[in-house]
Coordinates of C-alpha atoms in Angstrom, one line a residue:
M219 CA 26.5 134.5 69.5
A220 CA 29.5 136.4 70.9
M221 CA 32.2 134.6 72.9
G222 CA 32.4 135.4 76.6
T223 CA 35.8 136.5 77.9
R224 CA 37.5 136.2 81.2
Q225 CA 38.2 139.9 81.5
K226 CA 34.5 140.8 81.4
R227 CA 33.8 138.3 84.2
E228 CA 36.3 139.8 86.6
L229 CA 33.9 141.8 88.8
Q230 CA 34.2 143.0 92.3
E231 CA 32.3 140.9 94.8
D232 CA 29.1 142.6 96.1
L233 CA 29.1 143.7 99.7
W234 CA 25.5 142.4 100.3
V235 CA 23.9 139.4 98.7
V236 CA 20.2 138.7 98.6
G237 CA 19.6 135.3 99.9
S238 CA 16.8 134.5 97.5
E239 CA 19.1 135.2 94.6
V240 CA 21.8 132.6 95.7
L241 CA 21.6 129.6 93.4
G242 CA 21.4 126.3 95.2
G243 CA 22.6 122.9 94.0
P244 CA 20.2 120.3 92.7
A245 CA 18.6 117.9 95.2
H246 CA 20.4 114.6 95.7
A247 CA 17.9 111.8 95.6
F248 CA 19.9 109.4 97.7
Y249 CA 21.1 111.6 100.5
D250 CA 17.8 113.5 100.8
R251 CA 16.0 110.1 101.2
L252 CA 18.6 108.9 103.7
N253 CA 18.2 112.1 105.8
Q254 CA 14.4 111.4 105.8
I255 CA 15.0 108.0 107.2
L256 CA 17.4 109.3 109.9
D257 CA 15.0 112.1 110.9
Q258 CA 12.1 109.7 111.0
H259 CA 13.9 107.6 113.6
H260 CA 15.2 110.7 115.5
F261 CA 18.8 110.0 114.7
D262 CA 20.1 113.4 115.9
R263 CA 18.3 113.3 119.2
N264 CA 19.5 109.8 120.0
V265 CA 23.2 110.5 119.2
E266 CA 23.1 113.8 121.1
R267 CA 21.8 111.9 124.1
L268 CA 24.6 109.3 123.8
C269 CA 27.3 112.0 123.4
R270 CA 26.1 114.5 126.1
R271 CA 28.5 113.1 128.7
Y272 CA 31.5 114.3 126.7
Y273 CA 30.6 118.0 127.0
K274 CA 30.3 120.4 129.9
G275 CA 26.9 122.1 129.5
P276 CA 26.5 125.3 127.6
L277 CA 29.9 126.8 128.4
G278 CA 32.7 126.9 126.0
R279 CA 32.9 127.1 122.2
P280 CA 30.2 125.1 120.5
S281 CA 31.5 122.0 118.7
I282 CA 30.0 120.3 115.7
T283 CA 26.9 118.3 116.6
P284 CA 27.2 114.6 117.0
G285 CA 24.8 114.1 114.1
V286 CA 27.2 116.0 111.8
Y287 CA 30.2 113.9 112.9
F288 CA 28.5 110.6 112.3
R289 CA 27.0 111.8 109.0
S290 CA 30.5 112.8 107.9
L291 CA 31.8 109.3 108.5
L292 CA 28.8 107.8 106.7
L293 CA 29.7 110.0 103.8
G294 CA 33.1 108.5 103.8
Y295 CA 31.5 105.0 103.4
F296 CA 29.0 106.0 100.7
E297 CA 31.5 108.0 98.7
G298 CA 34.4 105.6 99.2
I299 CA 36.7 108.3 100.8
D300 CA 39.4 106.7 102.9
S301 CA 40.7 109.7 104.9
E302 CA 39.2 112.3 107.1
R303 CA 41.0 115.0 105.1
G304 CA 39.2 113.7 102.0
I305 CA 35.8 113.8 103.8
A306 CA 36.4 117.4 105.0
W307 CA 37.3 118.4 101.4
R308 CA 34.2 116.7 100.0
L309 CA 31.9 118.5 102.5
A310 CA 33.4 121.9 101.6
D311 CA 33.2 121.2 97.9
S312 CA 29.7 119.8 97.4
L313 CA 26.5 121.6 97.8
S314 CA 24.5 118.4 98.1
M315 CA 26.9 117.3 100.9
R316 CA 26.3 120.6 102.7
R317 CA 22.6 119.9 102.6
F318 CA 23.2 116.4 103.9
I319 CA 24.8 117.7 107.1
A320 CA 22.4 120.7 107.2
Y321 CA 25.0 123.5 106.7
A322 CA 24.1 126.7 105.0
L323 CA 26.3 128.4 102.3
T324 CA 27.4 131.0 104.9
E325 CA 28.7 128.3 107.3
E326 CA 32.1 126.8 107.3
T327 CA 32.0 123.1 107.0
P328 CA 34.0 121.0 109.6
D329 CA 37.7 120.8 109.1
H330 CA 39.5 117.5 109.2
S331 CA 41.1 118.3 112.5
T332 CA 37.7 118.9 114.0
I333 CA 36.4 115.5 112.8
S334 CA 39.6 113.9 114.1
R335 CA 39.3 115.5 117.5
T336 CA 35.7 114.5 117.8
R337 CA 36.6 110.9 116.9
R338 CA 39.2 110.8 119.7
L339 CA 36.7 112.4 122.1
Y340 CA 33.9 109.8 121.6
A341 CA 34.6 106.3 123.1
V342 CA 34.4 103.1 121.2
E343 CA 31.3 102.2 123.2
T344 CA 29.5 105.3 121.8
H345 CA 30.3 104.3 118.2
K346 CA 29.1 100.7 119.0
A347 CA 25.9 102.1 120.4
V348 CA 25.3 104.0 117.2
F349 CA 25.9 100.9 115.1
R350 CA 23.5 98.9 117.2
W351 CA 20.9 101.7 117.0
V352 CA 21.0 101.3 113.2
L353 CA 20.7 97.5 113.7
K354 CA 17.5 98.1 115.6
I355 CA 16.1 100.0 112.7
M356 CA 17.0 97.0 110.5
A357 CA 15.2 94.7 112.8
E358 CA 12.0 96.9 112.8
E359 CA 12.1 96.6 109.0
G360 CA 12.4 92.8 109.1
L361 CA 16.0 92.7 107.8
V362 CA 17.5 90.9 110.8
E363 CA 16.5 87.4 111.8
G364 CA 19.5 86.6 114.0
K365 CA 19.3 82.8 113.7
T366 CA 22.2 82.0 111.4
A367 CA 25.5 83.9 111.6
S368 CA 28.4 83.7 109.2
I369 CA 31.9 84.5 110.5
D370 CA 34.8 85.6 108.3
A371 CA 37.9 87.9 108.5
T372 CA 40.1 90.0 106.3
M373 CA 43.4 91.9 106.6
L374 CA 43.6 95.7 106.6
E375 CA 47.0 97.3 105.7
A376 CA 48.1 99.5 108.7
N377 CA 49.2 103.1 108.4
A378 CA 52.8 102.0 109.5
A379 CA 56.0 101.1 107.7
L380 CA 58.1 98.0 108.2
R381 CA 61.2 100.2 108.0
S382 CA 60.2 101.9 111.3
L383 CA 60.2 98.7 113.4
V384 CA 62.0 98.7 116.7
R385 CA 62.8 95.9 119.1
R386 CA 60.4 95.4 122.0
D387 CA 63.1 94.7 124.6
N388 CA 65.4 97.7 124.1
G389 CA 63.8 99.9 121.4
Q390 CA 66.7 99.4 118.9
K391 CA 65.9 100.2 115.3
Y392 CA 66.0 97.6 112.6
D393 CA 68.9 99.2 110.7
E394 CA 71.0 99.4 113.8
F395 CA 70.2 95.8 114.6
L396 CA 71.4 94.7 111.2
K397 CA 74.7 96.7 111.6
D398 CA 75.4 94.9 114.8
L399 CA 74.8 91.6 113.1
A400 CA 77.2 92.7 110.3
K401 CA 79.9 93.6 112.8
A402 CA 79.5 90.3 114.5
A403 CA 80.0 88.7 111.1
G404 CA 83.3 90.6 110.5
I405 CA 81.9 93.5 108.3
E406 CA 83.0 96.8 109.9
N407 CA 81.4 99.4 107.5
P408 CA 78.6 97.5 105.8
T409 CA 76.8 99.0 102.7
R410 CA 73.1 98.9 102.2
E411 CA 73.5 96.0 99.7
Q412 CA 75.5 94.0 102.3
L413 CA 72.9 94.7 105.0
A414 CA 70.1 93.6 102.6
R415 CA 72.0 90.4 101.7
L416 CA 72.6 89.6 105.3
D417 CA 68.9 90.3 106.2
R418 CA 67.8 88.1 103.3
K419 CA 69.7 85.1 104.6
R420 CA 68.3 85.4 108.1
K421 CA 65.4 83.2 109.1
K422 CA 62.4 84.0 111.3
K423 CA 63.3 87.7 111.0
G424 CA 59.7 89.1 111.2
S425 CA 58.6 88.0 114.7
N426 CA 55.9 90.0 116.3
K427 CA 57.2 88.9 119.7
E428 CA 60.5 90.7 119.1
W429 CA 59.5 93.7 116.9
K430 CA 56.8 96.4 117.0
N431 CA 56.1 99.7 115.3
P432 CA 56.4 102.6 117.7
Y433 CA 53.8 104.7 115.9
D434 CA 51.1 101.9 115.8
P435 CA 51.9 99.3 118.5
D436 CA 48.7 97.4 117.7
A437 CA 49.8 96.6 114.1
R438 CA 51.2 93.2 113.5
I439 CA 53.6 91.8 110.8
T440 CA 51.7 89.5 108.5
K441 CA 51.5 88.2 105.0
M442 CA 48.7 89.6 102.9
K443 CA 46.7 87.7 100.3
D444 CA 48.9 88.8 97.5
G445 CA 51.9 87.3 99.1
S446 CA 53.5 90.6 100.3
T447 CA 54.4 91.3 103.9
H448 CA 53.0 94.4 105.7
L449 CA 52.0 95.6 109.1
A450 CA 48.3 95.0 109.3
H451 CA 45.1 94.6 111.4
K452 CA 42.5 91.9 111.2
A453 CA 38.8 92.8 110.8
E454 CA 36.3 90.1 111.5
H455 CA 32.6 90.2 110.5
A456 CA 29.5 88.4 111.8
V457 CA 26.8 88.5 109.1
D458 CA 23.2 87.6 109.4
L459 CA 22.6 85.1 106.5
S460 CA 18.9 85.9 106.3
S461 CA 19.6 89.4 104.7
G462 CA 23.3 90.0 104.7
A463 CA 23.1 92.6 107.6
L464 CA 26.2 93.0 109.8
L465 CA 25.6 91.8 113.4
A466 CA 29.1 92.7 114.7
V467 CA 32.5 93.9 113.6
T468 CA 35.7 93.4 115.7
L469 CA 39.3 94.4 115.1
Q470 CA 41.9 91.8 116.2
G471 CA 45.6 91.4 116.0
A472 CA 46.7 90.2 112.5
D473 CA 48.9 87.5 114.1
Q474 CA 46.0 85.8 115.8
G475 CA 44.4 82.8 114.2
D476 CA 40.8 82.4 113.2
T477 CA 40.1 79.8 115.9
T478 CA 41.2 82.4 118.5
T479 CA 39.3 85.4 117.3
I480 CA 35.9 83.8 116.5
H481 CA 34.9 83.8 120.2
E482 CA 35.0 87.6 120.6
T483 CA 33.2 88.2 117.3
L484 CA 30.5 85.6 118.0
A485 CA 30.0 87.0 121.5
E486 CA 29.5 90.5 120.1
A487 CA 27.0 89.2 117.6
G488 CA 25.2 87.3 120.4
E489 CA 24.9 90.5 122.5
A490 CA 23.6 92.4 119.5
V491 CA 20.9 89.9 118.8
A492 CA 19.9 89.8 122.5
E493 CA 19.5 93.6 122.5
L494 CA 17.3 93.3 119.4
I495 CA 15.1 90.7 121.1
E496 CA 14.8 92.9 124.2
H497 CA 14.1 96.0 122.1
E498 CA 11.4 94.1 120.1
A499 CA 9.8 92.9 123.3
V500 CA 9.5 96.5 124.6
T501 CA 8.4 98.3 121.5
A502 CA 6.1 95.7 119.9
P503 CA 5.1 93.1 122.6
A504 CA 1.8 92.2 120.9
E505 CA 3.2 91.6 117.4
E506 CA 4.8 88.5 116.0
P507 CA 8.6 88.7 116.7
K508 CA 10.8 89.3 113.6
V509 CA 14.0 88.4 115.4
H510 CA 14.7 84.8 116.3
I511 CA 13.7 84.4 120.0
A512 CA 16.4 81.8 120.8
G513 CA 19.2 84.0 119.4
I514 CA 22.0 82.6 117.2
E515 CA 21.6 78.9 116.7
E516 CA 23.7 78.3 113.6
V517 CA 27.3 79.4 112.9
V518 CA 28.8 79.1 109.4
A519 CA 32.5 79.7 108.6
D520 CA 35.3 78.5 106.3
K521 CA 37.8 75.7 107.1
G522 CA 40.2 78.2 108.7
Y523 CA 37.9 78.3 111.8
H524 CA 37.8 74.5 112.2
S525 CA 39.2 73.0 115.4
G526 CA 38.0 70.6 118.0
A527 CA 38.0 73.2 120.8
V528 CA 35.9 75.7 118.7
L529 CA 33.3 73.1 117.8
Q530 CA 33.1 72.0 121.4
D531 CA 32.6 75.7 122.5
L532 CA 29.9 76.2 119.9
H533 CA 28.1 73.1 121.1
E534 CA 28.2 74.4 124.7
A535 CA 26.7 77.7 123.5
D536 CA 23.8 75.8 121.8
C537 CA 25.0 76.6 118.3
R538 CA 25.1 74.2 115.4
S539 CA 28.3 74.5 113.4
Y540 CA 28.7 74.2 109.7
I541 CA 32.5 74.5 109.3
P542 CA 34.3 72.4 106.6
E543 CA 37.0 70.2 107.9
P544 CA 40.5 70.5 106.4
D545 CA 42.5 67.4 105.6
R546 CA 44.6 66.7 108.7
G547 CA 45.0 63.0 108.3
P548 CA 44.4 60.4 111.1
R549 CA 43.9 62.0 114.5
N550 CA 44.5 60.6 118.0
W551 CA 41.3 61.0 120.1
E552 CA 42.6 59.5 123.3
G553 CA 41.1 61.5 126.2
K554 CA 39.1 63.7 123.8
Q555 CA 35.8 61.8 123.5
E556 CA 33.6 64.9 123.7
E557 CA 35.7 66.8 121.2
Q558 CA 35.6 63.8 118.9
K559 CA 31.8 63.6 119.2
Q560 CA 31.4 67.3 118.1
V561 CA 33.9 66.9 115.2
Y562 CA 32.1 63.9 113.8
A563 CA 28.7 65.7 114.2
N564 CA 30.0 68.7 112.4
R565 CA 31.5 66.5 109.7
R566 CA 28.1 64.8 109.2
R567 CA 26.3 68.2 109.0
T568 CA 28.7 69.6 106.4
K569 CA 27.9 66.8 104.0
G570 CA 24.2 67.7 103.9
D571 CA 22.3 70.0 101.5
R572 CA 21.7 72.5 104.3
S573 CA 25.4 73.0 104.7
K574 CA 26.0 73.5 101.0
Q575 CA 23.2 76.1 100.8
L576 CA 24.6 78.0 103.9
Q577 CA 28.1 77.9 102.4
R578 CA 26.9 79.5 99.2
Q579 CA 25.1 82.2 101.1
R580 CA 28.3 82.7 103.2
S581 CA 30.4 83.2 100.1
E582 CA 28.0 85.7 98.7
L583 CA 26.8 87.8 101.6
T584 CA 29.9 87.8 103.9
E585 CA 32.3 88.6 101.0
R586 CA 29.9 91.3 99.9
S587 CA 30.1 93.1 103.2
M588 CA 33.9 93.1 103.0
A589 CA 33.9 94.3 99.4
H590 CA 31.6 97.2 100.2
M591 CA 33.4 98.2 103.4
Y592 CA 37.0 97.9 102.3
E593 CA 37.1 98.0 98.5
T594 CA 34.5 100.4 97.4
G595 CA 34.3 101.8 101.0
G596 CA 37.9 102.9 100.9
M597 CA 39.1 101.1 104.1
R598 CA 41.4 98.4 102.7
R599 CA 44.4 100.6 103.8
V600 CA 43.6 102.5 107.0
H601 CA 44.8 106.1 107.6
L602 CA 44.4 105.9 111.4
K603 CA 46.7 104.5 114.1
G604 CA 45.7 102.5 117.1
R605 CA 43.1 99.8 117.5
D606 CA 40.4 102.0 119.1
N607 CA 40.6 104.7 116.4
I608 CA 40.4 102.1 113.6
L609 CA 37.5 100.3 115.3
K610 CA 35.5 103.5 115.6
R611 CA 35.7 104.1 111.9
L612 CA 34.9 100.4 111.2
L613 CA 31.7 100.5 113.3
V614 CA 30.4 103.6 111.5
Q615 CA 31.3 101.9 108.2
A616 CA 29.3 98.9 109.3
G617 CA 26.4 101.1 110.2
G618 CA 26.6 102.7 106.7
F619 CA 26.6 99.2 105.2
N620 CA 23.4 98.3 107.1
L621 CA 21.8 101.6 106.1
A622 CA 22.6 100.8 102.5
L623 CA 20.6 97.5 102.9
L624 CA 17.7 99.5 104.3
M625 CA 17.9 102.0 101.5
R626 CA 17.9 99.2 99.0
K627 CA 14.7 97.8 100.4
L628 CA 12.9 101.2 100.6
V629 CA 14.3 102.9 97.5
G630 CA 15.8 100.2 95.5
I631 CA 19.3 101.7 95.5
G632 CA 21.9 101.1 98.2
K633 CA 24.6 103.6 97.2
P634 CA 24.6 106.9 95.5
R635 CA 26.8 105.6 92.7
R636 CA 24.0 103.3 91.6
L637 CA 22.0 106.3 90.6
Q638 CA 24.3 106.8 87.6
G639 CA 23.5 103.3 86.4
A640 CA 19.8 103.8 87.1
F641 CA 19.7 107.0 85.1
A642 CA 21.6 105.4 82.2
C643 CA 19.0 102.6 82.1
I644 CA 16.1 105.0 82.2
F645 CA 17.8 107.1 79.4
A646 CA 18.3 103.9 77.3
C647 CA 14.7 102.9 77.8
F648 CA 13.4 106.3 76.7
S649 CA 15.8 106.3 73.7
L650 CA 14.6 102.9 72.6
L651 CA 11.0 104.0 73.0
A652 CA 11.7 107.1 71.0
L653 CA 13.4 105.1 68.3
S654 CA 10.4 102.7 68.1
V655 CA 8.0 105.6 67.8
W656 CA 10.1 107.2 65.1
C657 CA 10.2 103.9 63.1
V658 CA 6.4 103.6 63.2
L659 CA 5.9 107.2 62.1
R660 CA 8.6 106.9 59.4
T661 CA 7.6 103.6 57.8
G662 CA 4.2 102.9 59.2
P663 CA 3.1 99.7 61.0
G664 CA 4.0 96.6 59.1
F665 CA 7.0 98.0 57.4
N666 CA 10.7 98.1 58.3
L667 CA 13.2 100.9 57.9
A668 CA 13.8 100.0 54.3
G669 CA 10.1 100.3 53.5
Q670 CA 9.6 96.6 53.0
E671 CA 6.4 95.0 54.1
T672 CA 6.8 92.8 57.2
A673 CA 4.4 90.6 59.1
V674 CA 2.7 92.2 62.1
T675 CA 1.9 89.9 65.0
F676 CA 0.0 90.7 68.2

């Protein structure tokens, strides 16, 4: 066989190309099946109806279709791509991704600026409507019960630097502020080492009430789990413990406590379950309901969400709480009889077997949603600025997570990366089978590889 050379391959491109002779990429089992599910539930028609109000009829240059935009963001979740530039590059590079968004080889895939402009054009409510549309499909497949909800939160590193902080009152930069402090301390021309030493000795220097980032005012100074200090946002999940499906995702200020943010997240989850109950009553009135008719009745969380006011609010909303109580020592209940009653009731429930079972499910399912969305989903550090922009991406990420649960039920695989492991298992099984057949043909039944007679059992 002769070796091919580069020089012989340098040919002039043909002016005309026969379409039947163009080689196409291999079919992608995961994305082709996902497209079948989306087409079966009329995904494109529904999102076009939701987004029609953002366009002015047939006039003007045609934009990318809403279905292409949302599929592009879903691709970011399934492939773990954190930025819109990366998503645009992946669409242009992969033939299977082109097929996923229904683009021919002669069409130019969406640029990152087009995806970004479309994201800014669509409102948060539109992204939330798409997320809840996916949730309705989950309910039709019996993957949402809506009776027990788990609440938990995590920090997302913002796309903003601490060195860019300015004062909220006069807009003074942090370095200029330190130089003024140095002059007040008698240092006329301070060096960077002197400024750093002066800053290190100060106390309560990272106050969100005094400082903000001019490029992302919604980001807050906070301490991350690894002990480092960053500008961050707080993402909070409400998870259905019957299947692990996401009922709601909210984005809060990183400086807000869990006892403050739980109300908005639980309200979003309650609205989502109410929509599912109404949708089920309209589409299948004669069938047995799959979603809990009474809505959310049980709330599970960790001890960071425990407070007397939260437990009292949950009781008024007809929700049983299963929230472990931190060790606060003796408490004064004077004038707080109703709050004391709910704290004692919650304490009694958390000691039972039901609470232990729910806490195990919370640790597994709620943490799993965060791992898939932020670790393998590529959103632990955001590349967007502003609460609304980040929340739009999170809602589509959450929709992708729920679609992965649906794919796992229908196909057995929730992410395209799992296909690699599945193919490896199949190859290993065939290899083991081939080895067994070869051993039988080589030595005969009842003999091992050394030709020694062995006992045969059936």
